[in-house]
């Protein structure tokens, strides 16, 4: 199985692999642990192909993220995430994502995975491009 570009629907959420190393998720409504786990398959495939994953999330229509979904972050320690760009997130969604990112950071001692909250997709894409440059030997960004 190889990661290909294009969209897949997982529950009400849209999931897309954008080669070489971006996973874009458009969240619609509540996010369950099962839906989160289903995305892990694609994330692992992309990671195996590119060596890293940059995650871009549209959280403008995010609903509830239950405790089981938040706990599922423990299952991502084998995925080499190298940056998170979240856009359209409400204050509540930012709190949830910050908590999930912090938990993952604690599990992955010493791993540098910057995260940014953006207002728009265009801003998130610019950050992803800058992060890719930094990872490929350019200037370091935070």
C-alpha positions as a printed Julia matrix, in Angstrom:
142×3 Matrix{Float64}:
   0.0    0.0    0.0
   1.37   3.42  -0.87
   0.23   6.85   0.21
  -1.34   8.67  -2.71
  -2.67  12.16  -3.05
  -6.41  12.63  -2.94
  -9.11  12.64  -0.3
 -10.61   9.91   1.81
 -13.58  10.35   4.1
 -13.19   8.98   7.61
 -16.48   9.39   9.44
 -17.5   12.97   8.66
 -13.87  14.09   8.39
 -11.86  14.51   5.2
  -8.35  13.18   5.13
  -5.8   13.78   2.37
  -2.2   12.8    1.77
  -0.33  15.57  -0.03
   3.04  14.19  -1.12
   5.78  14.32  -0.24
   5.07  14.63   3.5
   1.8   16.44   4.38
  -1.34  15.0    5.85
  -4.3   17.37   5.72
  -7.37  16.72   7.83
 -10.6   18.7    7.63
 -12.55  17.99  10.79
 -16.36  18.05  10.75
 -18.04  17.47  14.08
 -17.01  15.13  16.86
 -13.75  13.18  16.58
 -13.82   9.61  17.86
 -10.92   7.4   18.86
 -11.8    5.01  16.03
 -11.62   7.8   13.46
  -8.3    8.99  14.86
  -6.91   5.45  14.77
  -8.03   5.02  11.16
  -5.88   8.0   10.15
  -2.83   6.38  11.76
  -2.64   3.81   8.95
  -2.18   6.56   6.35
   0.22   8.48   8.58
   2.41   5.39   9.0
   2.47   4.75   5.25
   3.45   8.34   4.49
   6.09   8.25   7.24
   7.59   5.08   5.77
   7.75   6.69   2.32
   8.97  10.18   3.24
  10.59   9.72   6.64
   8.37  12.33   8.26
   4.85  13.69   8.54
   3.74  17.31   8.65
   0.16  17.56   9.85
  -2.21  20.31   8.71
  -5.61  20.42  10.42
  -8.68  22.49   9.6
 -10.43  22.67  12.97
 -13.02  25.3   12.03
 -15.88  22.77  12.3
 -14.47  20.55  15.05
 -16.98  19.24  17.57
 -16.24  17.27  20.72
 -13.01  15.3   21.16
 -13.74  12.61  23.73
 -11.3   11.27  26.28
 -10.77   8.04  24.31
  -9.77  10.04  21.23
  -7.4   12.15  23.33
  -5.87   8.97  24.8
  -5.33   7.56  21.29
  -2.46  10.04  20.92
  -0.42   7.43  22.85
  -0.62   5.22  19.75
   1.29   7.72  17.6
   4.74   7.43  19.15
   6.06   5.49  16.15
   5.05   8.2   13.66
   7.73  10.84  12.95
   5.56  13.95  13.11
   7.73  17.01  12.46
   5.21  19.84  12.74
   1.56  20.68  13.25
  -0.26  23.57  11.61
  -3.82  23.98  12.88
  -6.11  26.59  11.4
  -9.61  27.8   12.14
  -9.51  26.47  15.72
 -11.74  27.92  18.41
 -10.31  28.68  21.84
 -11.66  25.34  23.1
 -10.14  23.44  20.15
  -6.78  25.13  20.77
  -6.84  23.93  24.37
  -7.57  20.37  23.27
  -4.84  20.37  20.61
  -2.31  21.94  22.97
  -3.05  19.24  25.53
  -2.7   16.44  22.94
   0.54  17.93  21.59
   1.95  18.27  25.11
   1.12  14.64  25.93
   2.83  13.47  22.74
   5.85  15.67  23.5
   6.16  14.08  26.94
   5.95  10.6   25.41
   8.58  11.46  22.81
  11.28  12.9   25.05
  13.56  15.26  23.2
  11.59  15.3   19.96
  11.19  18.76  18.44
   7.73  19.07  16.96
   6.65  22.69  16.71
   2.98  23.53  16.45
   1.31  26.68  15.22
  -2.26  27.91  15.22
  -3.16  29.89  12.11
  -6.22  31.83  11.05
  -6.27  30.5    7.47
  -5.25  27.54   5.36
  -2.94  29.77   3.32
  -1.06  30.78   6.48
  -0.84  27.12   7.54
   0.54  26.14   4.12
   3.19  28.88   4.28
   4.26  27.61   7.7
   4.39  24.01   6.43
   6.64  25.12   3.56
   8.92  27.03   5.95
   9.04  24.02   8.27
   9.98  21.76   5.37
  12.84  24.13   4.47
  14.01  24.09   8.09
  13.92  20.29   8.21
  15.86  20.06   4.97
  18.73  22.12   6.37
  17.49  25.69   6.18
  17.02  28.02   9.11
  15.32  26.65  12.18
  11.8   27.93  12.9
   9.57  27.58  15.92
